[in-house]
Amino acid sequence: MASSTSNTVIDTTNKITRASYVMGVHRWVAASFGLLNVGHHKFVDISLDQQDPTNILLQSMGITLLAISAIIHSAISFSPTERMSVCQCLVLTFAVEGFICLRELITPTLRSVAGIVVVDDRLVVITLLGIFAVICAAYSWASLDFFPASIPTTPQSRWTSLSVLIALNAVISISIGMLSVFYPEETFYEYPKMMDPRLNTLAPNAKELIVIRCWGGFILGIGAMCTKVPWFDPKHQTIFGIIMLFQYIALTVLYASDWDQLNTIYQYGSIPVFGTYILLYVAALTTSGVAIQKRNDKED
């Protein structure tokens, strides 16, 4: 009986389901948009000035999109329940992104300099709203996958340094994501000014705030995934941890390369935070890997 149950799990994991089909398509879409934002962010908005913080925010959001595409790619081979959890988190992610676009349509904030309309920003927002709505609907449909009751859920994993760090990442990412979506100006400018009066001369622009909101939506989505991952298979937790590690390494390299062009707020809030995450994930992945190896040796 035990062997037949095990075979059932394997067959179901490898079976093409709604979730694996949607993920198989969307991973390439997410990766393409991520690469576009990282390498050709000027194509996204040619009106951006070289010193505009929106440039590095678009690139940062692109790196986060690449991380999400890597998670989606990896989740295709996860267990059915784990795959379903990722789909549900992605429904939330793109529902939030759609909300941001809908809010911009209802209460527009984008204005061209001196009232001269260079690009139809409203058309761009409508297009993005349509894209996010389609992706949200696709993952909602994928979340309706049905699995027989006889299939066991993912075995409960033991808490390790990595799962604890991912849970901590969940709290921080959800908090930062929600603040960025709903209070971008206060989070990125007003609160830092309270701690350092020298920052009072700095002020955001409308496009910068929109991109902060959008990046915050994706950060919120990753935070939602982080609430689920500590209960995933330890090997899958390791995959997720490696993706997070490379995301923070890429963000650190990005902000270090543009350090001289960043205003003080982005200097304070970038490399110190990303660098801390890198150290924590390296330590957690190392110690968890050793613990898993010892556990496997005992079971053998």
mmCIF file of C-alpha atoms in Angstrom:
data_model
loop_
_atom_site.group_PDB
_atom_site.id
_atom_site.type_symbol
_atom_site.label_atom_id
_atom_site.label_comp_id
_atom_site.label_asym_id
_atom_site.label_seq_id
_atom_site.Cartn_x
_atom_site.Cartn_y
_atom_site.Cartn_z
ATOM 1 C CA MET A 1 0.000 0.000 0.000
ATOM 2 C CA ALA A 2 2.809 2.403 0.843
ATOM 3 C CA SER A 3 4.457 1.933 -2.508
ATOM 4 C CA SER A 4 1.222 2.479 -4.432
ATOM 5 C CA THR A 5 0.583 5.699 -2.543
ATOM 6 C CA SER A 6 4.095 6.890 -3.346
ATOM 7 C CA ASN A 7 3.592 6.135 -7.042
ATOM 8 C CA THR A 8 0.338 8.068 -7.027
ATOM 9 C CA VAL A 9 2.107 11.148 -5.681
ATOM 10 C CA ILE A 10 4.808 10.948 -8.337
ATOM 11 C CA ASP A 11 2.329 10.479 -11.169
ATOM 12 C CA THR A 12 0.245 13.426 -9.989
ATOM 13 C CA THR A 13 3.272 15.673 -9.556
ATOM 14 C CA ASN A 14 4.403 15.054 -13.125
ATOM 15 C CA LYS A 15 0.913 15.218 -14.632
ATOM 16 C CA ILE A 16 0.062 18.285 -16.706
ATOM 17 C CA THR A 17 -2.573 20.149 -14.701
ATOM 18 C CA ARG A 18 -4.165 23.566 -14.971
ATOM 19 C CA ALA A 19 -1.503 24.995 -12.666
ATOM 20 C CA SER A 20 1.452 23.498 -14.530
ATOM 21 C CA TYR A 21 -0.002 24.613 -17.870
ATOM 22 C CA VAL A 22 -0.517 28.234 -16.756
ATOM 23 C CA MET A 23 2.860 28.314 -15.032
ATOM 24 C CA GLY A 24 4.570 26.818 -18.075
ATOM 25 C CA VAL A 25 3.381 29.731 -20.197
ATOM 26 C CA HIS A 26 3.624 32.536 -17.656
ATOM 27 C CA ARG A 27 7.226 31.796 -16.588
ATOM 28 C CA TRP A 28 8.431 32.965 -20.020
ATOM 29 C CA VAL A 29 6.153 36.008 -20.018
ATOM 30 C CA ALA A 30 7.369 37.070 -16.560
ATOM 31 C CA ALA A 31 11.001 36.469 -17.520
ATOM 32 C CA SER A 32 10.598 38.531 -20.714
ATOM 33 C CA PHE A 33 9.076 41.499 -18.885
ATOM 34 C CA GLY A 34 11.742 41.189 -16.200
ATOM 35 C CA LEU A 35 14.582 41.266 -18.727
ATOM 36 C CA LEU A 36 12.910 44.170 -20.539
ATOM 37 C CA ASN A 37 12.784 46.215 -17.339
ATOM 38 C CA VAL A 38 16.345 45.352 -16.321
ATOM 39 C CA GLY A 39 18.115 45.763 -19.639
ATOM 40 C CA HIS A 40 15.893 48.092 -21.647
ATOM 41 C CA HIS A 41 13.938 50.113 -19.089
ATOM 42 C CA LYS A 42 14.266 53.164 -21.372
ATOM 43 C CA PHE A 43 12.075 51.291 -23.839
ATOM 44 C CA VAL A 44 9.388 51.131 -21.156
ATOM 45 C CA ASP A 45 9.420 54.929 -20.851
ATOM 46 C CA ILE A 46 11.721 56.924 -23.156
ATOM 47 C CA SER A 47 10.808 60.188 -21.376
ATOM 48 C CA LEU A 48 12.753 59.281 -18.227
ATOM 49 C CA ASP A 49 15.709 61.485 -17.302
ATOM 50 C CA GLN A 50 19.023 59.794 -16.491
ATOM 51 C CA GLN A 51 18.854 61.024 -12.869
ATOM 52 C CA ASP A 52 15.228 59.975 -12.363
ATOM 53 C CA PRO A 53 14.945 57.349 -9.568
ATOM 54 C CA THR A 54 12.234 55.683 -11.664
ATOM 55 C CA ASN A 55 15.032 54.195 -13.795
ATOM 56 C CA ILE A 56 16.499 52.077 -11.019
ATOM 57 C CA LEU A 57 13.038 51.260 -9.653
ATOM 58 C CA LEU A 58 12.039 49.787 -13.027
ATOM 59 C CA GLN A 59 15.234 47.740 -13.048
ATOM 60 C CA SER A 60 14.614 46.629 -9.453
ATOM 61 C CA MET A 61 11.095 45.545 -10.337
ATOM 62 C CA GLY A 62 12.549 43.676 -13.319
ATOM 63 C CA ILE A 63 14.882 41.716 -11.019
ATOM 64 C CA THR A 64 11.943 40.834 -8.769
ATOM 65 C CA LEU A 65 9.980 39.693 -11.839
ATOM 66 C CA LEU A 66 12.903 37.465 -12.842
ATOM 67 C CA ALA A 67 12.877 35.984 -9.331
ATOM 68 C CA ILE A 68 9.125 35.343 -9.620
ATOM 69 C CA SER A 69 9.608 33.686 -13.022
ATOM 70 C CA ALA A 70 12.298 31.431 -11.489
ATOM 71 C CA ILE A 71 9.921 30.500 -8.648
ATOM 72 C CA ILE A 72 7.179 29.697 -11.158
ATOM 73 C CA HIS A 73 9.580 27.615 -13.261
ATOM 74 C CA SER A 74 10.678 25.654 -10.190
ATOM 75 C CA ALA A 75 7.141 25.250 -8.810
ATOM 76 C CA ILE A 76 6.070 23.281 -11.889
ATOM 77 C CA SER A 77 7.995 20.313 -10.468
ATOM 78 C CA PHE A 78 6.749 20.832 -6.894
ATOM 79 C CA SER A 79 4.035 18.715 -5.295
ATOM 80 C CA PRO A 80 0.397 19.502 -6.241
ATOM 81 C CA THR A 81 -0.354 21.215 -2.917
ATOM 82 C CA GLU A 82 2.813 23.319 -3.101
ATOM 83 C CA ARG A 83 2.061 24.274 -6.699
ATOM 84 C CA MET A 84 -1.462 25.252 -5.671
ATOM 85 C CA SER A 85 -0.083 27.469 -2.889
ATOM 86 C CA VAL A 86 2.142 29.315 -5.379
ATOM 87 C CA CYS A 87 -0.828 29.805 -7.736
ATOM 88 C CA GLN A 88 -2.955 31.271 -4.947
ATOM 89 C CA CYS A 89 -0.181 33.706 -4.025
ATOM 90 C CA LEU A 90 0.090 34.765 -7.669
ATOM 91 C CA VAL A 91 -3.665 35.421 -7.778
ATOM 92 C CA LEU A 92 -3.145 37.843 -4.888
ATOM 93 C CA THR A 93 -0.099 39.395 -6.575
ATOM 94 C CA PHE A 94 -1.816 40.243 -9.845
ATOM 95 C CA ALA A 95 -5.053 41.242 -8.144
ATOM 96 C CA VAL A 96 -3.016 43.868 -6.268
ATOM 97 C CA GLU A 97 -1.296 44.974 -9.496
ATOM 98 C CA GLY A 98 -4.702 45.296 -11.140
ATOM 99 C CA PHE A 99 -5.952 47.328 -8.188
ATOM 100 C CA ILE A 100 -3.000 49.722 -8.580
ATOM 101 C CA CYS A 101 -3.833 50.260 -12.270
ATOM 102 C CA LEU A 102 -7.548 50.647 -11.574
ATOM 103 C CA ARG A 103 -6.824 53.197 -8.873
ATOM 104 C CA GLU A 104 -4.648 55.166 -11.306
ATOM 105 C CA LEU A 105 -7.476 55.184 -13.870
ATOM 106 C CA ILE A 106 -10.029 56.394 -11.323
ATOM 107 C CA THR A 107 -7.761 58.986 -9.674
ATOM 108 C CA PRO A 108 -4.997 59.824 -12.184
ATOM 109 C CA THR A 109 -1.675 61.022 -10.807
ATOM 110 C CA LEU A 110 0.495 60.898 -13.931
ATOM 111 C CA ARG A 111 0.979 64.323 -15.457
ATOM 112 C CA SER A 112 3.481 65.478 -18.060
ATOM 113 C CA VAL A 113 5.757 68.449 -17.402
ATOM 114 C CA ALA A 114 3.991 71.787 -18.001
ATOM 115 C CA GLY A 115 0.836 69.876 -18.959
ATOM 116 C CA ILE A 116 2.263 68.693 -22.286
ATOM 117 C CA VAL A 117 1.201 65.109 -22.982
ATOM 118 C CA VAL A 118 4.163 63.261 -24.520
ATOM 119 C CA VAL A 119 2.934 59.707 -23.983
ATOM 120 C CA ASP A 120 -0.633 58.593 -23.416
ATOM 121 C CA ASP A 121 -0.070 57.278 -19.900
ATOM 122 C CA ARG A 122 -3.738 56.348 -19.582
ATOM 123 C CA LEU A 123 -3.443 53.924 -22.507
ATOM 124 C CA VAL A 124 -0.387 52.332 -20.879
ATOM 125 C CA VAL A 125 -2.270 51.879 -17.598
ATOM 126 C CA ILE A 126 -5.278 50.353 -19.399
ATOM 127 C CA THR A 127 -2.971 47.927 -21.223
ATOM 128 C CA LEU A 128 -1.283 46.891 -17.969
ATOM 129 C CA LEU A 129 -4.667 46.485 -16.284
ATOM 130 C CA GLY A 130 -5.743 44.139 -19.087
ATOM 131 C CA ILE A 131 -2.543 42.084 -18.800
ATOM 132 C CA PHE A 132 -2.800 41.787 -15.017
ATOM 133 C CA ALA A 133 -6.488 40.878 -15.225
ATOM 134 C CA VAL A 134 -5.778 38.052 -17.701
ATOM 135 C CA ILE A 135 -2.937 36.660 -15.581
ATOM 136 C CA CYS A 136 -5.026 36.921 -12.408
ATOM 137 C CA ALA A 137 -7.920 35.107 -14.109
ATOM 138 C CA ALA A 138 -5.551 32.412 -15.422
ATOM 139 C CA TYR A 139 -4.159 31.697 -11.960
ATOM 140 C CA SER A 140 -7.647 31.772 -10.452
ATOM 141 C CA TRP A 141 -8.629 29.091 -12.984
ATOM 142 C CA ALA A 142 -5.431 27.150 -12.195
ATOM 143 C CA SER A 143 -6.248 27.306 -8.481
ATOM 144 C CA LEU A 144 -9.409 25.283 -9.149
ATOM 145 C CA ASP A 145 -7.359 22.136 -9.873
ATOM 146 C CA PHE A 146 -8.922 19.131 -8.153
ATOM 147 C CA PHE A 147 -6.888 16.378 -6.516
ATOM 148 C CA PRO A 148 -8.378 13.125 -5.198
ATOM 149 C CA ALA A 149 -8.675 12.923 -1.433
ATOM 150 C CA SER A 150 -6.460 9.823 -1.428
ATOM 151 C CA ILE A 151 -3.424 11.882 -2.414
ATOM 152 C CA PRO A 152 -1.531 12.920 0.733
ATOM 153 C CA THR A 153 -0.537 16.511 1.253
ATOM 154 C CA THR A 154 3.076 17.663 1.403
ATOM 155 C CA PRO A 155 4.792 16.064 4.447
ATOM 156 C CA GLN A 156 5.161 18.497 7.320
ATOM 157 C CA SER A 157 8.705 19.845 7.295
ATOM 158 C CA ARG A 158 10.811 20.517 10.361
ATOM 159 C CA TRP A 159 11.761 24.079 11.181
ATOM 160 C CA THR A 160 15.290 24.922 10.079
ATOM 161 C CA SER A 161 17.284 28.137 9.970
ATOM 162 C CA LEU A 162 16.196 28.539 6.339
ATOM 163 C CA SER A 163 12.481 28.079 7.017
ATOM 164 C CA VAL A 164 12.717 30.542 9.927
ATOM 165 C CA LEU A 165 14.447 33.093 7.681
ATOM 166 C CA ILE A 166 11.818 32.642 4.963
ATOM 167 C CA ALA A 167 9.084 33.177 7.571
ATOM 168 C CA LEU A 168 10.872 36.360 8.715
ATOM 169 C CA ASN A 169 11.142 37.431 5.076
ATOM 170 C CA ALA A 170 7.373 36.971 4.827
ATOM 171 C CA VAL A 171 6.706 39.425 7.652
ATOM 172 C CA ILE A 172 9.111 42.031 6.267
ATOM 173 C CA SER A 173 8.061 41.658 2.604
ATOM 174 C CA ILE A 174 4.343 41.817 3.374
ATOM 175 C CA SER A 175 4.862 44.909 5.543
ATOM 176 C CA ILE A 176 7.074 46.705 2.985
ATOM 177 C CA GLY A 177 4.825 45.612 0.126
ATOM 178 C CA MET A 178 1.643 46.943 1.726
ATOM 179 C CA LEU A 179 3.306 50.208 2.738
ATOM 180 C CA SER A 180 4.668 50.649 -0.805
ATOM 181 C CA VAL A 181 1.291 49.950 -2.416
ATOM 182 C CA PHE A 182 -0.794 52.191 -0.167
ATOM 183 C CA TYR A 183 1.697 54.747 1.195
ATOM 184 C CA PRO A 184 4.626 54.986 -1.261
ATOM 185 C CA GLU A 185 5.518 58.620 -0.592
ATOM 186 C CA GLU A 186 5.382 58.258 3.184
ATOM 187 C CA THR A 187 7.378 54.988 3.130
ATOM 188 C CA PHE A 188 10.148 56.120 0.791
ATOM 189 C CA TYR A 189 10.352 59.819 1.661
ATOM 190 C CA GLU A 190 8.358 61.142 4.636
ATOM 191 C CA TYR A 191 9.418 58.526 7.214
ATOM 192 C CA PRO A 192 13.137 58.774 6.295
ATOM 193 C CA LYS A 193 12.899 62.574 6.548
ATOM 194 C CA MET A 194 11.744 62.226 10.159
ATOM 195 C CA MET A 195 14.987 60.395 10.948
ATOM 196 C CA ASP A 196 17.260 62.675 8.910
ATOM 197 C CA PRO A 197 16.199 66.333 8.351
ATOM 198 C CA ARG A 198 18.881 66.668 5.647
ATOM 199 C CA LEU A 199 16.562 64.725 3.340
ATOM 200 C CA ASN A 200 13.868 67.437 3.404
ATOM 201 C CA THR A 201 14.924 68.753 -0.012
ATOM 202 C CA LEU A 202 14.109 65.438 -1.704
ATOM 203 C CA ALA A 203 10.686 64.813 -3.240
ATOM 204 C CA PRO A 204 9.266 62.020 -5.439
ATOM 205 C CA ASN A 205 7.636 62.400 -8.845
ATOM 206 C CA ALA A 206 4.372 60.815 -9.985
ATOM 207 C CA LYS A 207 5.937 58.081 -12.140
ATOM 208 C CA GLU A 208 8.317 57.153 -9.351
ATOM 209 C CA LEU A 209 5.399 56.639 -6.959
ATOM 210 C CA ILE A 210 3.511 54.477 -9.475
ATOM 211 C CA VAL A 211 6.538 52.225 -9.998
ATOM 212 C CA ILE A 212 7.050 52.007 -6.210
ATOM 213 C CA ARG A 213 3.440 50.819 -5.909
ATOM 214 C CA CYS A 214 3.898 48.223 -8.673
ATOM 215 C CA TRP A 215 7.174 46.941 -7.244
ATOM 216 C CA GLY A 216 5.494 46.833 -3.839
ATOM 217 C CA GLY A 217 2.753 44.631 -5.302
ATOM 218 C CA PHE A 218 5.324 42.081 -6.467
ATOM 219 C CA ILE A 219 7.165 42.269 -3.130
ATOM 220 C CA LEU A 220 3.829 41.617 -1.416
ATOM 221 C CA GLY A 221 3.336 38.570 -3.659
ATOM 222 C CA ILE A 222 6.743 37.162 -2.725
ATOM 223 C CA GLY A 223 5.908 37.829 0.920
ATOM 224 C CA ALA A 224 2.715 35.793 0.514
ATOM 225 C CA MET A 225 4.764 32.920 -0.965
ATOM 226 C CA CYS A 226 7.130 33.154 1.991
ATOM 227 C CA THR A 227 4.196 32.367 4.311
ATOM 228 C CA LYS A 228 3.702 29.056 2.482
ATOM 229 C CA VAL A 229 7.260 27.929 1.713
ATOM 230 C CA PRO A 230 8.286 26.988 5.316
ATOM 231 C CA TRP A 231 5.822 24.073 5.017
ATOM 232 C CA PHE A 232 7.186 22.926 1.653
ATOM 233 C CA ASP A 233 9.523 19.987 1.136
ATOM 234 C CA PRO A 234 13.009 20.945 2.469
ATOM 235 C CA LYS A 235 14.524 20.568 -1.011
ATOM 236 C CA HIS A 236 11.959 22.976 -2.416
ATOM 237 C CA GLN A 237 12.647 25.397 0.416
ATOM 238 C CA THR A 238 16.297 25.312 -0.613
ATOM 239 C CA ILE A 239 15.397 26.108 -4.232
ATOM 240 C CA PHE A 240 13.281 29.047 -3.060
ATOM 241 C CA GLY A 241 16.083 30.245 -0.770
ATOM 242 C CA ILE A 242 18.620 30.148 -3.611
ATOM 243 C CA ILE A 243 16.284 32.214 -5.814
ATOM 244 C CA MET A 244 15.891 34.782 -3.039
ATOM 245 C CA LEU A 245 19.648 34.885 -2.544
ATOM 246 C CA PHE A 246 20.314 35.596 -6.218
ATOM 247 C CA GLN A 247 17.576 38.245 -6.243
ATOM 248 C CA TYR A 248 19.285 40.160 -3.425
ATOM 249 C CA ILE A 249 22.722 39.712 -5.024
ATOM 250 C CA ALA A 250 21.380 41.149 -8.295
ATOM 251 C CA LEU A 251 19.755 44.084 -6.472
ATOM 252 C CA THR A 252 23.000 44.783 -4.602
ATOM 253 C CA VAL A 253 25.016 44.795 -7.836
ATOM 254 C CA LEU A 254 22.438 47.081 -9.481
ATOM 255 C CA TYR A 255 22.442 49.675 -6.698
ATOM 256 C CA ALA A 256 26.226 49.510 -6.285
ATOM 257 C CA SER A 257 26.733 50.189 -10.008
ATOM 258 C CA ASP A 258 24.407 53.232 -9.895
ATOM 259 C CA TRP A 259 25.476 54.425 -6.438
ATOM 260 C CA ASP A 260 26.647 57.879 -7.562
ATOM 261 C CA GLN A 261 23.335 58.594 -9.302
ATOM 262 C CA LEU A 262 21.143 57.592 -6.353
ATOM 263 C CA ASN A 263 19.684 60.090 -3.938
ATOM 264 C CA THR A 264 20.443 59.608 -0.245
ATOM 265 C CA ILE A 265 17.184 57.786 0.490
ATOM 266 C CA TYR A 266 17.870 55.055 -2.056
ATOM 267 C CA GLN A 267 21.466 54.753 -0.843
ATOM 268 C CA TYR A 268 20.363 54.265 2.766
ATOM 269 C CA GLY A 269 17.590 51.807 1.948
ATOM 270 C CA SER A 270 19.248 49.589 -0.648
ATOM 271 C CA ILE A 271 22.643 47.946 -0.179
ATOM 272 C CA PRO A 272 22.525 47.760 3.671
ATOM 273 C CA VAL A 273 19.176 45.925 3.470
ATOM 274 C CA PHE A 274 20.041 43.702 0.501
ATOM 275 C CA GLY A 275 23.484 42.939 1.932
ATOM 276 C CA THR A 276 21.949 41.807 5.214
ATOM 277 C CA TYR A 277 19.583 39.487 3.349
ATOM 278 C CA ILE A 278 22.524 38.020 1.397
ATOM 279 C CA LEU A 279 24.443 37.204 4.576
ATOM 280 C CA LEU A 280 21.356 35.710 6.231
ATOM 281 C CA TYR A 281 20.444 33.530 3.228
ATOM 282 C CA VAL A 282 24.023 32.302 2.761
ATOM 283 C CA ALA A 283 24.166 31.327 6.438
ATOM 284 C CA ALA A 284 20.679 29.755 6.422
ATOM 285 C CA LEU A 285 21.252 27.786 3.207
ATOM 286 C CA THR A 286 24.578 26.500 4.511
ATOM 287 C CA THR A 287 23.322 25.399 7.935
ATOM 288 C CA SER A 288 20.063 23.957 6.552
ATOM 289 C CA GLY A 289 21.977 22.043 3.890
ATOM 290 C CA VAL A 290 24.212 20.497 6.539
ATOM 291 C CA ALA A 291 21.178 19.633 8.705
ATOM 292 C CA ILE A 292 19.345 17.985 5.790
ATOM 293 C CA GLN A 293 22.453 15.981 4.880
ATOM 294 C CA LYS A 294 22.842 14.723 8.448
ATOM 295 C CA ARG A 295 19.154 13.780 8.577
ATOM 296 C CA ASN A 296 19.450 11.869 5.296
ATOM 297 C CA ASP A 297 22.546 10.056 6.570
ATOM 298 C CA LYS A 298 20.667 8.946 9.689
ATOM 299 C CA GLU A 299 17.693 7.722 7.640
ATOM 300 C CA ASP A 300 20.054 5.732 5.379
#
